[in-house]
CSV table of N, CA and C in Angstrom, one decimal:
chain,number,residue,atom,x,y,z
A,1,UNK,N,-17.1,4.4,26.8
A,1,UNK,CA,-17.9,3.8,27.8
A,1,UNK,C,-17.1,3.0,28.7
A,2,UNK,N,-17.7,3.0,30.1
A,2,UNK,CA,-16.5,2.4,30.6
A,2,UNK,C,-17.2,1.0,31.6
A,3,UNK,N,-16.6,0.3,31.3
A,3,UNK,CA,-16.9,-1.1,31.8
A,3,UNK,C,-16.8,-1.5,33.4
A,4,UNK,N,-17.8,-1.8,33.8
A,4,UNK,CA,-18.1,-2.4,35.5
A,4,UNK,C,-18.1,-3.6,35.3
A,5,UNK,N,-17.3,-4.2,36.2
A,5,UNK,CA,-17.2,-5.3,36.4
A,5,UNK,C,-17.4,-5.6,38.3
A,6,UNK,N,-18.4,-6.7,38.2
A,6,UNK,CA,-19.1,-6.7,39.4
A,6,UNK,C,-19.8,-8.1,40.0
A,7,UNK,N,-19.7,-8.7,41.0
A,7,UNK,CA,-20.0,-10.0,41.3
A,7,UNK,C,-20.7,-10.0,42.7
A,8,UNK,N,-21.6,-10.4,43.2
A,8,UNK,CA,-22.4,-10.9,44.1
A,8,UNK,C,-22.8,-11.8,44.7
A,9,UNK,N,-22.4,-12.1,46.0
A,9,UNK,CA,-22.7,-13.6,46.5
A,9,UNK,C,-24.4,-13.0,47.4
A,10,UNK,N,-25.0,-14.9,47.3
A,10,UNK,CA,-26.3,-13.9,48.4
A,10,UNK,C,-27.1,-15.9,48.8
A,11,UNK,N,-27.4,-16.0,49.7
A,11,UNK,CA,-28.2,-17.4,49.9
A,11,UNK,C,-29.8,-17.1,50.0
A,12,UNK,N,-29.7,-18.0,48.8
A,12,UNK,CA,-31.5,-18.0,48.9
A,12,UNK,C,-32.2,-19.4,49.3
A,13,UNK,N,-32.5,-19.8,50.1
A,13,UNK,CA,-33.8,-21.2,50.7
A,13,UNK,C,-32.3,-21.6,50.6
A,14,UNK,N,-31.1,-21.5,51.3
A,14,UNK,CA,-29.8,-22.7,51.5
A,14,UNK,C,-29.5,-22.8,50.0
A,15,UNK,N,-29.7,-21.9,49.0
A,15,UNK,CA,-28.6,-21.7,47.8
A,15,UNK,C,-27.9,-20.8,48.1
A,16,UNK,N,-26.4,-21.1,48.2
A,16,UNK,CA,-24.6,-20.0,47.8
A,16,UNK,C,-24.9,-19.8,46.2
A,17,UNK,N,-25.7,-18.7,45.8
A,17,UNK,CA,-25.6,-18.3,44.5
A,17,UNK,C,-24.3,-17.4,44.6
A,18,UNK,N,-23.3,-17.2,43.5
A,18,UNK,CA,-22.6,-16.6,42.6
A,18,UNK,C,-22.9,-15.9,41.5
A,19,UNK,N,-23.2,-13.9,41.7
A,19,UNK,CA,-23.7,-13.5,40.1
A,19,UNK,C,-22.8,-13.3,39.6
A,20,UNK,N,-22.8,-13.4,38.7
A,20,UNK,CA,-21.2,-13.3,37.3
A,20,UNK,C,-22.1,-12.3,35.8
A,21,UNK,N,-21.1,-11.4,35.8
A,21,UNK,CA,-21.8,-10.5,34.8
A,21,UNK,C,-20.8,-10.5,33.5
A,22,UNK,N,-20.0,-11.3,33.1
A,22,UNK,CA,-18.9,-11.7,32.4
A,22,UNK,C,-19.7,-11.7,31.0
A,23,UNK,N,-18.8,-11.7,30.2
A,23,UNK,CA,-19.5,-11.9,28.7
A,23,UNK,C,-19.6,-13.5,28.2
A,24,UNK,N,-18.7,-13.8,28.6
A,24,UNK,CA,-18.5,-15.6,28.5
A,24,UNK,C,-18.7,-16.4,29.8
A,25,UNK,N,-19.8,-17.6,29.8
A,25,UNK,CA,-20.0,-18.5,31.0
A,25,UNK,C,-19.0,-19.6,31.1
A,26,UNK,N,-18.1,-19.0,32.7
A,26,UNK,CA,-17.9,-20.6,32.6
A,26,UNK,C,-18.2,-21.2,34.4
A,27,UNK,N,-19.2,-22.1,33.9
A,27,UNK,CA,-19.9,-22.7,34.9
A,27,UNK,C,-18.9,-23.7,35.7
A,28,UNK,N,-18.0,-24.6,35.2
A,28,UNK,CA,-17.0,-24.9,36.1
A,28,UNK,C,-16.3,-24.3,36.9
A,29,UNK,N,-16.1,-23.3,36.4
A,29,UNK,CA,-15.0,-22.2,37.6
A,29,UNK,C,-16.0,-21.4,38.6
A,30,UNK,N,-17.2,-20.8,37.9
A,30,UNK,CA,-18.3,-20.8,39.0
A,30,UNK,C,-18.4,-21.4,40.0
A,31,UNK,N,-18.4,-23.1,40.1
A,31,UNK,CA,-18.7,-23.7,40.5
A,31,UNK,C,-17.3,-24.3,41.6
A,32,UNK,N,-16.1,-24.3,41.0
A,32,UNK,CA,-15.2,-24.6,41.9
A,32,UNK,C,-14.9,-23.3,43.1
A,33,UNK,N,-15.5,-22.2,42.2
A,33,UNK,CA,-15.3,-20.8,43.2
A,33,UNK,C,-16.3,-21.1,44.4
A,34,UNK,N,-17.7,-21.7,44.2
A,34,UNK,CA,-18.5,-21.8,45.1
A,34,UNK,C,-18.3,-22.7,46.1
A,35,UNK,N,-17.7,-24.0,45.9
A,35,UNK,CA,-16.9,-25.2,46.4
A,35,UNK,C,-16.1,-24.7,47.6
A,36,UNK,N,-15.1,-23.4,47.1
A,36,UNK,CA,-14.5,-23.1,48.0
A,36,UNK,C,-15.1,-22.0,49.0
A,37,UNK,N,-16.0,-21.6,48.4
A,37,UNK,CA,-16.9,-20.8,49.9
A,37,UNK,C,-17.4,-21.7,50.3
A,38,UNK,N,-18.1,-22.9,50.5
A,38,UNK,CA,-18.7,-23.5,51.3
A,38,UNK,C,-17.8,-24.3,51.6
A,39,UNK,N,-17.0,-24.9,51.5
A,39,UNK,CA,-16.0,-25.5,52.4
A,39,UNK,C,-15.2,-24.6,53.3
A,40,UNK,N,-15.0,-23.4,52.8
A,40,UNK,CA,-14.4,-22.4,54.0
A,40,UNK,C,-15.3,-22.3,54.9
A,41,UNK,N,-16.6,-21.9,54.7
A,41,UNK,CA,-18.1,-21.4,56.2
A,41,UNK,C,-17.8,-22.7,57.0
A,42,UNK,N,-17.9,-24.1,56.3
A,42,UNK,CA,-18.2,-25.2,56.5
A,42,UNK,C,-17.0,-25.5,57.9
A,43,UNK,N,-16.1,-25.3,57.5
A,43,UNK,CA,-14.4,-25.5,58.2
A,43,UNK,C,-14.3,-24.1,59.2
A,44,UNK,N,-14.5,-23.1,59.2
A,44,UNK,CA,-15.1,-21.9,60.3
A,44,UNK,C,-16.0,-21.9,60.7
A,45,UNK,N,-17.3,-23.3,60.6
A,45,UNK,CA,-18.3,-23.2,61.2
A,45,UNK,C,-19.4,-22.4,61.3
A,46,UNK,N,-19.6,-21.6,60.2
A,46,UNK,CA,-20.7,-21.0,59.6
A,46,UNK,C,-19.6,-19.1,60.1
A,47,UNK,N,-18.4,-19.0,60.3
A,47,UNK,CA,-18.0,-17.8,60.2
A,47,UNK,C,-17.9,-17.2,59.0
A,48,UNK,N,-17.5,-17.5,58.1
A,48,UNK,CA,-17.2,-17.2,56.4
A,48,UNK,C,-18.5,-16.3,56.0
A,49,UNK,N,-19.5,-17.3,55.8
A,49,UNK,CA,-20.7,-16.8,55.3
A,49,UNK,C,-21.9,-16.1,56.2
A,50,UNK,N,-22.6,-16.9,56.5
A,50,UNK,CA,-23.7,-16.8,57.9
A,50,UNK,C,-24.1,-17.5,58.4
A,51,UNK,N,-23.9,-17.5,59.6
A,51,UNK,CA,-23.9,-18.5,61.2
A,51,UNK,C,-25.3,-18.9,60.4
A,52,UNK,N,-25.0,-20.2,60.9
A,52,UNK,CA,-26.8,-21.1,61.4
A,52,UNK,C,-27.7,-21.4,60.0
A,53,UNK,N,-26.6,-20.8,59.1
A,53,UNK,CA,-27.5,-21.2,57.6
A,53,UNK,C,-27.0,-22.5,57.1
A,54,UNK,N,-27.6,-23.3,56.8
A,54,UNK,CA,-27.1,-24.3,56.2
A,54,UNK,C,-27.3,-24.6,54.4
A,55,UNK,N,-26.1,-24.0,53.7
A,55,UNK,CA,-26.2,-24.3,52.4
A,55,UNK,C,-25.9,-25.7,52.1
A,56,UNK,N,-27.4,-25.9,51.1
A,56,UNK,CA,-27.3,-27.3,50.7
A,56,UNK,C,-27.3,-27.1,49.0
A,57,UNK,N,-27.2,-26.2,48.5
A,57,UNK,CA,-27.3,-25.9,46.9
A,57,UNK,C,-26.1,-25.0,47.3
A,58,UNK,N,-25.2,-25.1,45.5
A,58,UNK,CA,-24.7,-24.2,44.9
A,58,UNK,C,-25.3,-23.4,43.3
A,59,UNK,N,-24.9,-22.2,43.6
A,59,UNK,CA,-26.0,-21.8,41.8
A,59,UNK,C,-24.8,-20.6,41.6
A,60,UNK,N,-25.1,-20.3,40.2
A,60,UNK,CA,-24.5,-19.2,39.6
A,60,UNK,C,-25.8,-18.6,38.7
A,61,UNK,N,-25.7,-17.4,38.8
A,61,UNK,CA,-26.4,-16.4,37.8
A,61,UNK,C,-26.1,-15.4,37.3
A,62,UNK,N,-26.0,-15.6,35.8
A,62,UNK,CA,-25.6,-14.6,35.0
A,62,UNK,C,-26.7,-13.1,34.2
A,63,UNK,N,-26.5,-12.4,34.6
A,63,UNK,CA,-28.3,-11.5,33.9
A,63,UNK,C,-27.8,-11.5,32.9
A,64,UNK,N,-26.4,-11.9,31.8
A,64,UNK,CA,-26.4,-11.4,30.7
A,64,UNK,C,-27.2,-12.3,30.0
A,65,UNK,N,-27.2,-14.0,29.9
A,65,UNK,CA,-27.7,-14.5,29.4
A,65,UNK,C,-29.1,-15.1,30.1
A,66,UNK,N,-29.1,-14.8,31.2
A,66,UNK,CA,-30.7,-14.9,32.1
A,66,UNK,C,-30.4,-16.8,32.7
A,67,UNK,N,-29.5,-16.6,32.5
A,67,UNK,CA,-29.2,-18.4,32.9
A,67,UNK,C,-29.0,-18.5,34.5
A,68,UNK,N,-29.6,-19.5,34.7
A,68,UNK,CA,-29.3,-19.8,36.5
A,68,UNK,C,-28.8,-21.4,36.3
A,69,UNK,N,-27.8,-21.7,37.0
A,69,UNK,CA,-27.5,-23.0,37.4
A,69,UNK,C,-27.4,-23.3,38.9
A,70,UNK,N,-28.0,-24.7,39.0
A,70,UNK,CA,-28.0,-24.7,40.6
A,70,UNK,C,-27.2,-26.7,40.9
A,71,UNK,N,-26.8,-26.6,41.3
A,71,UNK,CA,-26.7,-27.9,42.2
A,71,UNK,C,-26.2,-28.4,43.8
A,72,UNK,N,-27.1,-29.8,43.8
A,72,UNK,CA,-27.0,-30.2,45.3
A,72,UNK,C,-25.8,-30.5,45.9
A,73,UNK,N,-25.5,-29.8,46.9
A,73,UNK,CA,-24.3,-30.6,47.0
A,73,UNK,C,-23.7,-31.6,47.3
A,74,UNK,N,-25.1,-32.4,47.5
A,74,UNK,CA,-24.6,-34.1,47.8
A,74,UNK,C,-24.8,-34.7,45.9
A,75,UNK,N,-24.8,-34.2,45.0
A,75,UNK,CA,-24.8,-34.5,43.7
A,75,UNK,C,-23.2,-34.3,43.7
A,76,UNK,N,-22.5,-33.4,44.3
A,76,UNK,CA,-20.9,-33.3,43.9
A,76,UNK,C,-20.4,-34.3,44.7
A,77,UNK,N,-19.0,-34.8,44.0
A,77,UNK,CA,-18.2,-36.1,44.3
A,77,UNK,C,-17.4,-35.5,46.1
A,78,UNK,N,-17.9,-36.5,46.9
A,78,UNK,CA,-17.6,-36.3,48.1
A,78,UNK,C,-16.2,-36.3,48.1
A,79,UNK,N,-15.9,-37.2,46.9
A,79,UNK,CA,-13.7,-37.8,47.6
A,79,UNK,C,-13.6,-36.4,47.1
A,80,UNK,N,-13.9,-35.4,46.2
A,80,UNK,CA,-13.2,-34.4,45.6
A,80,UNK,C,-13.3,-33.2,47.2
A,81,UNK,N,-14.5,-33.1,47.6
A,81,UNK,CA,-14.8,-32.2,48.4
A,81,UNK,C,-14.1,-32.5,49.8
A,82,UNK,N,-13.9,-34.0,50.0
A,82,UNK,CA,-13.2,-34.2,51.1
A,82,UNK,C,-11.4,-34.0,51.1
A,83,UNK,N,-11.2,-34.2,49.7
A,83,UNK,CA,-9.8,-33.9,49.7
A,83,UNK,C,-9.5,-32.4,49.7
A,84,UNK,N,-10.6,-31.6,49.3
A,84,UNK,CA,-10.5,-30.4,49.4
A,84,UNK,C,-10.4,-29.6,50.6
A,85,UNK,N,-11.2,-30.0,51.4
A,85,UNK,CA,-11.8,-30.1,53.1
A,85,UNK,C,-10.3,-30.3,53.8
A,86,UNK,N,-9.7,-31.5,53.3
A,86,UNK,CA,-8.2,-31.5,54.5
A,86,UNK,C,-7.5,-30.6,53.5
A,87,UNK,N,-7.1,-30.3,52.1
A,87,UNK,CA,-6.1,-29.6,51.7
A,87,UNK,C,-5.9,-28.1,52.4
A,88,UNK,N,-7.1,-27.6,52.5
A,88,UNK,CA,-7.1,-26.7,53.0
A,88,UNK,C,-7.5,-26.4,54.6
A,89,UNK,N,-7.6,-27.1,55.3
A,89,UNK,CA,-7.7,-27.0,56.8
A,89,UNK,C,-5.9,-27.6,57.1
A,90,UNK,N,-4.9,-28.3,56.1
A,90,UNK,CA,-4.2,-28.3,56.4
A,90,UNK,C,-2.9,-27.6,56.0
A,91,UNK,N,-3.2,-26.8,55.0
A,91,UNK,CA,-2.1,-26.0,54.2
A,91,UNK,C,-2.2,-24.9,55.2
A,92,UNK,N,-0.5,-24.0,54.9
A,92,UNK,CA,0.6,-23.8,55.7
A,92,UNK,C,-0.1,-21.8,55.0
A,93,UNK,N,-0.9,-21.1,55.5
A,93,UNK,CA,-0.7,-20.6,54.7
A,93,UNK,C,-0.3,-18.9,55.0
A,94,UNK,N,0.1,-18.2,54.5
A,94,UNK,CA,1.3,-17.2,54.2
A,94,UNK,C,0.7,-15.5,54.5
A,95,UNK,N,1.1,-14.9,55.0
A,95,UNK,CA,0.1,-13.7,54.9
A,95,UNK,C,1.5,-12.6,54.3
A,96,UNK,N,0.7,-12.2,53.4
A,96,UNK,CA,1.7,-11.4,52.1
A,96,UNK,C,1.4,-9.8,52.5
């Protein structure tokens, strides 16, 4: 049998959901993955994702375990997202 491995982004009502079909959850790394799509739309001004949407949630869903996680993103620590916001609007970066 041979194994698909497959992942989905999609905004629902201003949720950046993330689907993860993985056998093991890990909701931190979900969540720093999602961090960094919405700070990239956010810093290209809605180019990344989609013009004129404004995501205010991040979620991940997994159908193995039927689990949804969602959070606001004024619930995440601003110094983290802010220092994230200049590291990367100001890093040097390299095309390979």
């Amino acid at each position: 049998m041979t194994e698909i491995k497959a992942d989905g982004d999609i905004i629902i009502d201003g949720c950046l959901f993330d689907f993860k079909t993985r056998k093991r959850q890990n909701i931190a790394e979900d969540l720093k993955q999602l961090i960094v799509y919405e700070t990239l739309n956010e810093i290209n001004k809605g180019d990344i994702l989609v013009k004129g949407v404004n995501i205010s949630s991040l979620g991940s869903f997994n159908p193995r375990f039927t689990d949804v996680f969602t959070v606001d993103i004024n619930e995440i620590n601003m110094e983290y997202l802010t220092k994230l916001k200049e590291y990367i609007k100001n890093k040097k970066w390299s095309k390979k």
